[in-house]
XYZ file of C-alpha atoms in Angstrom:
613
model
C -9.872 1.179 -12.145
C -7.793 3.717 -14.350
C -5.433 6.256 -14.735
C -6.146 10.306 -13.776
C -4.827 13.296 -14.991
C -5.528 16.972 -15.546
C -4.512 20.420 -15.862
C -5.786 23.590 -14.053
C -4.280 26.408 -16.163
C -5.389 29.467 -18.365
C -8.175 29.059 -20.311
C -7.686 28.842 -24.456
C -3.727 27.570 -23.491
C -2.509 25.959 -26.954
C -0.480 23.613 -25.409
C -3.206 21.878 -23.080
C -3.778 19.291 -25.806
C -0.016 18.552 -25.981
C 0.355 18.081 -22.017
C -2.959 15.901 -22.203
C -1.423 13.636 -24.469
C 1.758 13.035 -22.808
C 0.706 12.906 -19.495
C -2.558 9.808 -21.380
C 0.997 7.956 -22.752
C 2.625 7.374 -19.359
C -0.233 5.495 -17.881
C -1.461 3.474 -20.393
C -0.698 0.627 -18.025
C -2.984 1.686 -15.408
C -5.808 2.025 -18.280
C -5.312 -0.390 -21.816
C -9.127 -0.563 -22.468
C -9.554 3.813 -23.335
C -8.773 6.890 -23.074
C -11.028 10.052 -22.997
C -10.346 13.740 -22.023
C -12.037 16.866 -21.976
C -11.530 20.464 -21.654
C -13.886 23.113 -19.826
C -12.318 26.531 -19.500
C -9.332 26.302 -17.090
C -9.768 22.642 -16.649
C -8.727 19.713 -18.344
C -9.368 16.395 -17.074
C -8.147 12.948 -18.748
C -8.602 8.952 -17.934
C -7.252 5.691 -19.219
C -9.771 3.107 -18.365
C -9.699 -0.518 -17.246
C -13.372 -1.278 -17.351
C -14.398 -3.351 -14.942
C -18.369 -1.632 -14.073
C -20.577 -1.097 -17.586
C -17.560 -1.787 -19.457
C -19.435 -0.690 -22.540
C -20.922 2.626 -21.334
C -19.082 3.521 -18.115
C -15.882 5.723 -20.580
C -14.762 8.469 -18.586
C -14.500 12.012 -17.948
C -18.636 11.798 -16.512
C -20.843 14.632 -16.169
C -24.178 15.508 -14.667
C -27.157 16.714 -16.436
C -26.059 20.043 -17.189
C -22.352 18.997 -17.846
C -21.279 22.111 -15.519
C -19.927 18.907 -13.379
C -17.487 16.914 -14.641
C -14.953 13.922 -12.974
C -12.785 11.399 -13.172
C -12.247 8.662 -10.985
C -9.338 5.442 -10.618
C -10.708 2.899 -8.324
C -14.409 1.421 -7.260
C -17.356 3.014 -5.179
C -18.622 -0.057 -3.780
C -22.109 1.826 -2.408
C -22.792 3.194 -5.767
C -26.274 1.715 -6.424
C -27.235 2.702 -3.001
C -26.239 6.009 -3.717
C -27.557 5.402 -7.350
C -31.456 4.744 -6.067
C -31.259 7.939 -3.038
C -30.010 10.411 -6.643
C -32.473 9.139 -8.561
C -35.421 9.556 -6.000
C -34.176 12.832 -6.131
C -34.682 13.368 -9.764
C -31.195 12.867 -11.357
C -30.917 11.104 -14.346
C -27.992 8.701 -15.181
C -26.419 7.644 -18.416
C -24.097 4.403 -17.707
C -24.234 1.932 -14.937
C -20.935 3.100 -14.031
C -20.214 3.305 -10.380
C -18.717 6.687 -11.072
C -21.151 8.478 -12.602
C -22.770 8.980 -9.204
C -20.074 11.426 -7.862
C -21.128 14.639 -10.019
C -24.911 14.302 -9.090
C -23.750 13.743 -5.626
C -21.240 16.734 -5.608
C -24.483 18.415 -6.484
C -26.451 17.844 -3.811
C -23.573 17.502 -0.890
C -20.597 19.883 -2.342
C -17.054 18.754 -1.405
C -18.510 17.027 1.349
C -19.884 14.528 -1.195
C -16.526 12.056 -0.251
C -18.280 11.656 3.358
C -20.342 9.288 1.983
C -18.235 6.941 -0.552
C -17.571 3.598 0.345
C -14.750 2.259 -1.944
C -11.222 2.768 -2.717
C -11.276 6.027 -5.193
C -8.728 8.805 -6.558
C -10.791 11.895 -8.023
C -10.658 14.434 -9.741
C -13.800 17.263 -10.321
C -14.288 20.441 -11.956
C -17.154 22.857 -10.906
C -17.473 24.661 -14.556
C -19.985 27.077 -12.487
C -17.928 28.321 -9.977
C -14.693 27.445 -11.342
C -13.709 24.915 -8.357
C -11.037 21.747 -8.559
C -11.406 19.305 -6.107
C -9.272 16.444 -5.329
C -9.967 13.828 -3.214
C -8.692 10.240 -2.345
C -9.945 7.467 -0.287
C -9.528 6.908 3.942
C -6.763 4.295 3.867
C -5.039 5.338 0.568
C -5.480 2.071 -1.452
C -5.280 4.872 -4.798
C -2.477 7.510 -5.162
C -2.832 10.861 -6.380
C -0.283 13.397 -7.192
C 0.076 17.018 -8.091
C 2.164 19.715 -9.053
C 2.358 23.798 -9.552
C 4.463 24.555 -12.630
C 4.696 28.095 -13.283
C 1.712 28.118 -15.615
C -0.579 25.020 -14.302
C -1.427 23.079 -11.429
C -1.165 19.565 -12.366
C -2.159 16.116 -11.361
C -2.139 12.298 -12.223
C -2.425 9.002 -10.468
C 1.695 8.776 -10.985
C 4.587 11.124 -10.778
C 5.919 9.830 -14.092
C 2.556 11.653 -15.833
C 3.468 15.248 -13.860
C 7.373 14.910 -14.578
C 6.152 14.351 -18.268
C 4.060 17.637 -18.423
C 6.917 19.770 -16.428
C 6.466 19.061 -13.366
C 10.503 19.672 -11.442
C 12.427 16.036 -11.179
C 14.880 17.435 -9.575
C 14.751 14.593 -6.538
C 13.600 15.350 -3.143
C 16.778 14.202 -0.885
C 14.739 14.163 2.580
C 12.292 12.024 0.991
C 14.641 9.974 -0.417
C 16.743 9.880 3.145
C 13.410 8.877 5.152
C 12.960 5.979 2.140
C 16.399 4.782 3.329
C 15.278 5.035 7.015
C 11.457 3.516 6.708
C 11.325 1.143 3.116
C 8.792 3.735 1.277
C 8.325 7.756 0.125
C 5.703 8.873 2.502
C 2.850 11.046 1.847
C 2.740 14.265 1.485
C 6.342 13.924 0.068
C 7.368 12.091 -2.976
C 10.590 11.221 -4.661
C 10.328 14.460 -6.568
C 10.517 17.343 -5.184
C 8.453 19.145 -7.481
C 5.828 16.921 -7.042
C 3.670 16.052 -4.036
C 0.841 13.466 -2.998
C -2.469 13.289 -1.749
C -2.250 11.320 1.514
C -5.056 9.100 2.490
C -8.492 10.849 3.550
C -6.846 13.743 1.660
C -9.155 16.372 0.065
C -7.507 19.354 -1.738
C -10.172 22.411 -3.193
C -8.641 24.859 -5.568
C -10.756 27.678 -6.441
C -9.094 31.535 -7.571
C -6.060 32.404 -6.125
C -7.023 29.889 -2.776
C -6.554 26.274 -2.312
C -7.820 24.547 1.103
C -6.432 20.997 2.222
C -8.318 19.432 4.806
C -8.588 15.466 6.258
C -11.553 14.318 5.884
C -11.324 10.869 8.075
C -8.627 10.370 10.654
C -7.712 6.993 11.295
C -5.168 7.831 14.617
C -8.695 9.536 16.027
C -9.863 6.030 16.416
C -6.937 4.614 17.933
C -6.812 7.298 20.410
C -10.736 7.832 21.636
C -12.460 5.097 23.983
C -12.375 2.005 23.601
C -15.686 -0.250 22.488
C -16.736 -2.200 25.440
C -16.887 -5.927 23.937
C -16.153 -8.842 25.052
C -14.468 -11.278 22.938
C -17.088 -13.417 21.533
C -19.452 -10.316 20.665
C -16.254 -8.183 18.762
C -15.763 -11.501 16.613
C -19.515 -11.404 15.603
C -19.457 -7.897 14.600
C -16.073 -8.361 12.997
C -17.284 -11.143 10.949
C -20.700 -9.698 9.922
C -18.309 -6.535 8.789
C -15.862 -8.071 7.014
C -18.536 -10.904 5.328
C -20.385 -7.433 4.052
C -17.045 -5.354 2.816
C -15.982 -9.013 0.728
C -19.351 -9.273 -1.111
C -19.368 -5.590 -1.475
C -16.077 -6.110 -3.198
C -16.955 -8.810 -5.180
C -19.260 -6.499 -7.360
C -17.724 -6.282 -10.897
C -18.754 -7.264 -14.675
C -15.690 -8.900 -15.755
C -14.165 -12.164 -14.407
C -12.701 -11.827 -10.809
C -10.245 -14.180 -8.363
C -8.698 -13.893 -5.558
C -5.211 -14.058 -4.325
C -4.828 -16.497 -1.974
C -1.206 -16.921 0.408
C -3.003 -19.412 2.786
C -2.662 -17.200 5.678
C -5.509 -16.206 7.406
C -6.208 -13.323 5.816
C -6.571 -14.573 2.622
C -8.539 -17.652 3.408
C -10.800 -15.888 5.165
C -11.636 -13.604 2.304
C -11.249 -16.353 -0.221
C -13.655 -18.117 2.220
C -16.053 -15.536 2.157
C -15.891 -14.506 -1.384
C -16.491 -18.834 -2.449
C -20.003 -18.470 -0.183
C -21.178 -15.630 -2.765
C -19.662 -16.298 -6.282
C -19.728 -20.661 -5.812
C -17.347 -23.438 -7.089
C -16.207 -21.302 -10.295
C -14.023 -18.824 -7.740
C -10.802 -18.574 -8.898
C -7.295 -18.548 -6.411
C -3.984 -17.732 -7.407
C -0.861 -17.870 -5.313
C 2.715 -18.393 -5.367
C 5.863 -19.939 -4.458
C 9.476 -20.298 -4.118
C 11.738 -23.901 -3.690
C 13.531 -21.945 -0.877
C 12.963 -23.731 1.900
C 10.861 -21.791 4.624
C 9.606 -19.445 1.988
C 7.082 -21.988 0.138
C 3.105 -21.073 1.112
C 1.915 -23.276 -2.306
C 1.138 -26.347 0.271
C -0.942 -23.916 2.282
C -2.774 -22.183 -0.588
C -3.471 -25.647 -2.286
C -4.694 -27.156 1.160
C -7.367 -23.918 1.225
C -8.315 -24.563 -2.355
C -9.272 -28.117 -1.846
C -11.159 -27.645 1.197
C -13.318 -24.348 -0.752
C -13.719 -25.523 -3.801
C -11.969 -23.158 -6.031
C -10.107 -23.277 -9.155
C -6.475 -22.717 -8.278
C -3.884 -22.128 -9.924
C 0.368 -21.610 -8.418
C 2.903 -20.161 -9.661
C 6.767 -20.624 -8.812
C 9.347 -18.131 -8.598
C 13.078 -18.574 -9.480
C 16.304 -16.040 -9.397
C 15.693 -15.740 -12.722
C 11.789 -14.569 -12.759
C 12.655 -12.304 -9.775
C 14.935 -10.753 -12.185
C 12.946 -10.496 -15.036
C 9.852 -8.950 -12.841
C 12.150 -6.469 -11.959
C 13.237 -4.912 -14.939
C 9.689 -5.172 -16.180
C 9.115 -2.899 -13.134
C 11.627 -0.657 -12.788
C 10.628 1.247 -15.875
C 7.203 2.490 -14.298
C 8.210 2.881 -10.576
C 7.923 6.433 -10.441
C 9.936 6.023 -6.516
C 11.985 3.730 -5.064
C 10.321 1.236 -3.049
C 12.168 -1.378 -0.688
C 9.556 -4.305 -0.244
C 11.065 -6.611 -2.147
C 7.540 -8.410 -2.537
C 6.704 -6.103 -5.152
C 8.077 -7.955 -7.873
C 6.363 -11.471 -6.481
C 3.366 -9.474 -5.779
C 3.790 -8.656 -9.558
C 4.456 -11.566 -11.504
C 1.429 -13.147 -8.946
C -1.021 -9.819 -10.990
C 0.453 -10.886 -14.266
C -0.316 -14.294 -13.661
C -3.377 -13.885 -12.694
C -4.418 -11.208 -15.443
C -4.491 -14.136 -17.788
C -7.681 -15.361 -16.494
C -9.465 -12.301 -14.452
C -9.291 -8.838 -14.362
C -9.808 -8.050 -10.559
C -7.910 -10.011 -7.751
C -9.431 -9.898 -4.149
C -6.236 -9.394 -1.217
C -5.904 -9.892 2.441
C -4.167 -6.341 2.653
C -4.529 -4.716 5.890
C -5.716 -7.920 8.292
C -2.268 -7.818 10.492
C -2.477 -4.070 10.545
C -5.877 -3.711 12.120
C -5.408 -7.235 14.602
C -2.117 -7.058 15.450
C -0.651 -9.316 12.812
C 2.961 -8.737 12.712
C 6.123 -9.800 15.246
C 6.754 -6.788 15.834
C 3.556 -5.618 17.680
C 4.629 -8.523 20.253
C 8.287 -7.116 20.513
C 6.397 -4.165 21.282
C 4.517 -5.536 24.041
C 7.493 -6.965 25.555
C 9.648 -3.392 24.951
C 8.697 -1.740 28.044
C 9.812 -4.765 30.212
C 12.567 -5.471 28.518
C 13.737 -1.802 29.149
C 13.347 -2.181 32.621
C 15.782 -4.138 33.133
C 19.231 -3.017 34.294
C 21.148 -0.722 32.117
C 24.280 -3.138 32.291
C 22.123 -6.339 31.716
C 20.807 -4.735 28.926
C 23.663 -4.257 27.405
C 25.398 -7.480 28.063
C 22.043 -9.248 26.018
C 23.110 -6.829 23.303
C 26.712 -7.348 23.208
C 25.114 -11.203 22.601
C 23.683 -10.189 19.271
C 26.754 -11.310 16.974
C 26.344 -15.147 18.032
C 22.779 -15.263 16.704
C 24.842 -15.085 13.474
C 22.297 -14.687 10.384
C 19.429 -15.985 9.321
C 18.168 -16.562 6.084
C 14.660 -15.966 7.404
C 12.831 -12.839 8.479
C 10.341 -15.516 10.664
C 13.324 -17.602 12.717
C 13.169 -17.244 16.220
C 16.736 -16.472 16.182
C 16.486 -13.587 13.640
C 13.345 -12.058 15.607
C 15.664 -12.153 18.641
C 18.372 -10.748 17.085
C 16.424 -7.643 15.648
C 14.749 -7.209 19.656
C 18.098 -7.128 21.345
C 19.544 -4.396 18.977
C 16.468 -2.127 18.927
C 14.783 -2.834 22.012
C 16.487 -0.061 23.788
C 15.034 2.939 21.746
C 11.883 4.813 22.193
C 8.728 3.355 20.412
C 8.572 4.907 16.639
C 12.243 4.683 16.031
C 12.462 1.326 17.292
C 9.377 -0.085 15.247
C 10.860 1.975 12.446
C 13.836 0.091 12.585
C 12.217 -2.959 13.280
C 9.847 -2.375 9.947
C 12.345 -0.560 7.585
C 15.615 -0.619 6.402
C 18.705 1.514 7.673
C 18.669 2.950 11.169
C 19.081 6.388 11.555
C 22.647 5.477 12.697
C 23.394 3.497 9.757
C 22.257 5.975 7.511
C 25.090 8.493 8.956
C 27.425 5.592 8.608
C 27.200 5.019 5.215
C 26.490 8.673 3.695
C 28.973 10.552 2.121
C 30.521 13.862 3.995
C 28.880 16.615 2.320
C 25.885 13.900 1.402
C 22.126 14.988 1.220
C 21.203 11.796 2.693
C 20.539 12.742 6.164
C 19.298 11.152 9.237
C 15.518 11.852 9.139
C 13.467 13.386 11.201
C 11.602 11.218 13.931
C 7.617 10.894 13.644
C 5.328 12.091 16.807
C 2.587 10.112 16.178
C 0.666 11.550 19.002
C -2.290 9.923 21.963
C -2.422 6.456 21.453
C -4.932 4.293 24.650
C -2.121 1.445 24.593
C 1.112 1.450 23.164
C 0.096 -1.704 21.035
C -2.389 0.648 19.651
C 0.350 3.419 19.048
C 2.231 0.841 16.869
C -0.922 -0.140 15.057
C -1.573 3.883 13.993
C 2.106 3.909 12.876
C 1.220 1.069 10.129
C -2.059 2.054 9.473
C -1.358 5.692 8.531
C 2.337 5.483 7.741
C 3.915 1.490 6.534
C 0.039 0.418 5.006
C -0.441 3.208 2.580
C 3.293 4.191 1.987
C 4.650 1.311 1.746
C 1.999 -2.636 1.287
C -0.540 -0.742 -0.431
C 1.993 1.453 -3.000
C 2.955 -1.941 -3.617
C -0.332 -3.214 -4.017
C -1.334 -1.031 -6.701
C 1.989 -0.097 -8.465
C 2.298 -3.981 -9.155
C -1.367 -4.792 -10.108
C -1.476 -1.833 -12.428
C 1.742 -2.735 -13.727
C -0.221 -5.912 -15.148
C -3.305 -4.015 -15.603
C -5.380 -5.951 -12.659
C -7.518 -4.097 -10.162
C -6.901 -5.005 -6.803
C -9.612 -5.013 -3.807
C -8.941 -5.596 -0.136
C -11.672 -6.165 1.768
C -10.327 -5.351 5.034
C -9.717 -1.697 4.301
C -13.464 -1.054 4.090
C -13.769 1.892 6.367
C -16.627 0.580 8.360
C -14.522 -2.423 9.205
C -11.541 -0.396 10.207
C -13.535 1.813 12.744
C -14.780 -0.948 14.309
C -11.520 -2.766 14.523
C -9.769 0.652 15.722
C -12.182 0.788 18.189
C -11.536 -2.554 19.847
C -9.497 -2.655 22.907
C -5.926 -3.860 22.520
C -6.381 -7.422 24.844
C -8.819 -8.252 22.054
C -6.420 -8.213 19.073
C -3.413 -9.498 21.134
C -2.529 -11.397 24.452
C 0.393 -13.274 25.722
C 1.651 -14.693 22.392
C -1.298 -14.585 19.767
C -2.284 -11.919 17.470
C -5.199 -11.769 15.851
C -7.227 -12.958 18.727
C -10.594 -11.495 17.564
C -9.689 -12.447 14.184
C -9.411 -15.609 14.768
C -12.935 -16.094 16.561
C -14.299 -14.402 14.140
C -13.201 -16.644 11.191
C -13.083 -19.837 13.533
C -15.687 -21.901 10.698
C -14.282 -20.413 7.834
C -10.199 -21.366 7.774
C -8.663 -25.102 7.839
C -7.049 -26.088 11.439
C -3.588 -26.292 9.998
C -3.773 -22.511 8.894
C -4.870 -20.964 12.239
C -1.918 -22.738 13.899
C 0.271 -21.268 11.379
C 3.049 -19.151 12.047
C 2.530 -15.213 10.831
C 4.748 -15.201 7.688
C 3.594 -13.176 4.751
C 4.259 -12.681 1.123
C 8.102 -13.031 2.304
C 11.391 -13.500 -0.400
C 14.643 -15.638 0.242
C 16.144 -12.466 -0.744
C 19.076 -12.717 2.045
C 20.066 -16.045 0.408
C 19.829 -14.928 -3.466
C 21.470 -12.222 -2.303
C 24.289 -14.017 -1.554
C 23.674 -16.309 -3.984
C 22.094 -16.419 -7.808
C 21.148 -12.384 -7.057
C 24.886 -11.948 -6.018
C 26.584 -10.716 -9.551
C 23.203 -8.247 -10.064
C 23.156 -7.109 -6.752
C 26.984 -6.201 -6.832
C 26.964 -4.308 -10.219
C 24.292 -2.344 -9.091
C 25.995 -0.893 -5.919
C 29.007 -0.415 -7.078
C 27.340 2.401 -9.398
C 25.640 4.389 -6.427
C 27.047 7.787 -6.641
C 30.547 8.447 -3.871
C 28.587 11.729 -3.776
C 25.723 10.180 -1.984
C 27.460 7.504 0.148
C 30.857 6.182 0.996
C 32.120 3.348 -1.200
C 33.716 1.763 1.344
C 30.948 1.452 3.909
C 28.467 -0.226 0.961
C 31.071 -2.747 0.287
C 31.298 -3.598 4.166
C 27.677 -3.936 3.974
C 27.546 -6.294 1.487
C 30.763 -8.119 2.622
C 29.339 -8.869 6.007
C 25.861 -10.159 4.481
C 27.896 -12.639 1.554
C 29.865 -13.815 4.883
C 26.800 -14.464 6.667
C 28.042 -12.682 9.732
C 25.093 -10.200 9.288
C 21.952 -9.884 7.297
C 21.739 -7.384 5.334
C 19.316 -7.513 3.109
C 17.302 -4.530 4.364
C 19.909 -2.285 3.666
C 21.374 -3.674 0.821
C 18.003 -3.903 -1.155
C 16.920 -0.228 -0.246
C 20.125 0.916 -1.944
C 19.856 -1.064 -4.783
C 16.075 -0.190 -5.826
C 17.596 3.542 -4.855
C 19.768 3.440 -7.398
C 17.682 1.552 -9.960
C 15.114 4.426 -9.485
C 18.345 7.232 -9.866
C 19.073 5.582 -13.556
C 15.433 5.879 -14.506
């Protein structure tokens, strides 16, 4: 795990060494245990490392023999001694155990096609001295970022914006990002909050060479959701889900420095926690956390898991006041705004942790491959609800007000609530709406005349077999790697702790893609084949549980100990970008409990904390 940077420019350029080092000081974070950097004509490539592979002789930039190949990588290639043995067999010769040092000697045998056969989470970075070639590549499901930039004399990149906007790169922000953020939670690929300053997406491989560059997908998740489905029934999909996911957990287990695993007591999480125990034995160590909210507490589940596995747990509780502090640790290395307000848990959870391992395992990604979430049943029950008369329809709707509103994104009566105002609109928007913040409606509403925030443009998401399945491609290319796993990494990195989810193994996903929609949810259950497939490995009382997830009481503390901050905050968003007046009805309505809010509220606050920066 690391941080990557580098410059394509002219050759001899005296100020390459100045760049270098400021783009090595803004992601120090990412890296605390080195730094290394070297230049080859044009190219310059850099790396602050967290070892967690050969942590004495795995120091990046790596070369092959000849040192005409040279890369850097941020994240883990979990088939690297596989790949290792075939290379040597072959006649390469290594230096390091690091898992890294494979992808030169493979870029000489395969060429750019060399990222066909990773398995791992990986952002990378490699210059052909030879033919004078940059390549950039980053993994399927975009657990790593990458970003780059074309100033007027380089092409630049980095594993954050804050390293490119330090080298030149144009901060001038990019206002249709920045109104789809409002719309959706997160700054999704290929944008980014800059607009001199774009990302990688996921399966994303970029080759500069000359005067061309050539961007091409390497791996296309929506392909999967759209082909034929696997013919399985349900007891045979669970087999080959759990021999897959068993596999991708050990695989991710690999590492030479001490290693834990977070652990919510959902089922995602005990099932990896379950699975990692079986390999690394008694001394596995759990982490989760908590708040006294009411609802919002998962420390009784997570301790209930640890006692029945074994492990050495240990459970943290958050307050007002830690939520706070996490924050404004944060705030000065979010390079974009980001809505989920379980970053900052997810981050004080990482900094927690980091006092006793260096690499945390995750359930990230189990409700976005089996059907997880609420809102994959709203959108089962969409289409019927739609055919219903128009007048009916709207009577339910006109209903909405005396749900009143909840403090809690799982109650019944706030799922309800959230149906009966979206459940007229086509599919994206309404699962947009369902999953972000504003609606494209109340995005107009608030926005200033004259504003750049504008309504954003609706996604075509194209062939889906089911429409379950064209809900599950939204997440998987669009909320997963825009929005959870941005947060993933941001906030691990943030406490210098590599994070690993073993569902996001690619071989996993294809097979889960593949499976037909009946299998992952029917009548009121999600997670069908999930469920069989872990049957032995989770505690009764947390396969009856209720889908809830890393989940805040920020509608309460909102209105509550959050109230003063929150307040302060808005009432220094810009008249120029939205109306005053509207904001303050916004916030009014959520204090007075006669809407919540918090969506909306929260978007524009971490907006405006990321417009200060």
């Amino acid at each position: 795990m690391c941080g990557i940077y580098g410059v394509l420019g002219r050759p001899g350029d005296p100020g390459t060494a100045s760049t270098l080092e400021r783009m090595d000081r803004t992601l120090l974070h990412r890296g605390p245990d080195g730094t290394g950097a070297v230049v080859r004509g044009p190219a310059a490539l850099g790396c602050r490392r967290l070892a967690i592979i050969d942590v004495a002789g795995g120091a990046q930039p790596l070369t092959d023999e000849t040192g005409d190949v040279t890369v850097v990588c941020n994240g883990e290639i979990y088939n690297h001694r596989a790949l290792r043995r075939d290379l040597v067999a072959r006649g390469h010769r290594f230096r390091s155990e690091s898992d890294a040092e494979v992808l030169p000697h493979l870029y000489e045998e395969r060429g750019p096609a060399f990222v066909d056969v990773l398995d791992g989470m990986f952002a990378l970075a490699l210059w052909d001295a030879r033919r004078e070639r940059l390549l950039l590549a980053r993994d399927r499901l975009g657990e790593k970022p990458l970003y780059y930039a074309q100033t007027p004399s380089a092409l630049l990149f980095a594993s954050e914006p804050k390293a490119l906007v330090a080298a030149g790169a144009d901060r001038t922000p990019d206002w249709a990002a920045l109104s789809r953020y409002l719309w959706t939670g997160c700054v999704a690929a290929p944008a980014s909050a800059f607009r001199g300053v774009r990302q990688l997406p996921p399966a994303g491989r970029l080759v500069v060479q000359g005067e061309h560059a050539r961007f091409d997908r390497y791996w296309d998740v929506a392909a999967l959701l759209a082909g034929p489905a696997l013919d399985l029934d349900l007891a045979t999909a669970a087999r080959e889900i759990r021999r897959e996911l068993a596999r991708s957990t050990e695989a991710a287990l690999a590492s030479d420095v001490p290693l834990g695993v977070f652990l919510s007591g959902g089922l995602d999480s005990t099932a990896v926690t379950a699975l990692a125990r079986r390999v690394c034995g008694p001394g596995l160590q759990t982490f989760a956390i908590g708040f006294e909210a009411p609802g919002f507490d998962e420390r009784p589940y997570a301790e209930l898991v640890a006692r029945s596995l074994g492990t050495r747990h240990r459970a943290l509780t958050i307050t007002p006041a830690l939520f706070l502090e996490g924050l404004r640790d944060l705030v000065p290395l979010l390079d974009e705004p980001l809505a989920d307000p379980a970053l900052v848990p997810t981050y004080l959870l990482a900094r927690f942790a980091r006092a006793d391992v260096k690499v945390a395992l995750s359930g990230e990604g189990g409700d976005e491959l089996f059907a997880g979430y609420p809102t994959y049943l709203g959108g089962r029950f969409a289409p019927a609800y739609r055919r219903l008369p128009a007048r009916g329809r709207r009577a339910l709707h006109g209903l909405t007000p005396l749900l009143g509103a909840s403090r809690s994104n799982t109650s019944l009566r706030y799922l309800l609530r959230r149906f009966l105002e979206e459940g007229d609109a086509p599919a994206v928007v309404r699962h947009r709406n369902w999953t972000g913040c504003f609606s494209r409606e109340g995005l107009a509403s608030i926005a200033a005349p004259g504003s750049p925030l504008v309504p954003p443009a609706v996604d075509d998401p194209g062939p889906a077999r089911t429409e379950v399945d064209l809900l599950l491609g939204l997440d998987l290319a669009g909320h997963l790697p825009d929005d959870l796993l941005v947060k993933l990494d941001r906030a691990s990195m943030a406490a210098s702790l590599e994070a690993r989810a073993p569902f996001l193994d690619h071989h996993l996903v294809e097979l889960a893609c593949r499976l037909p929609a009946e299998l992952k949810l029917r009548g009121l259950v999600g997670k069908r084949v999930l469920r069989r497939a872990v049957d032995d490995l989770v505690p009764p009382a947390v396969r009856r549980r209720v889908k809830r997830g890393l989940t805040v009481p920020l509608a309460a503390w909102l209105a509550g100990p959050l109230r003063l901050f929150a307040r302060d905050v808005l009432s220094r968003l810009d008249p120029r970008l939205v109306r005053p007046e509207a904001v303050k009805a916004l916030f009014d309505a959520h204090v007075e409990r006669r809407r919540d809010n918090r969506r909306e509220l929260w978007a524009l606050v971490m907006l405006q904390l990321w417009l200060e920066r």
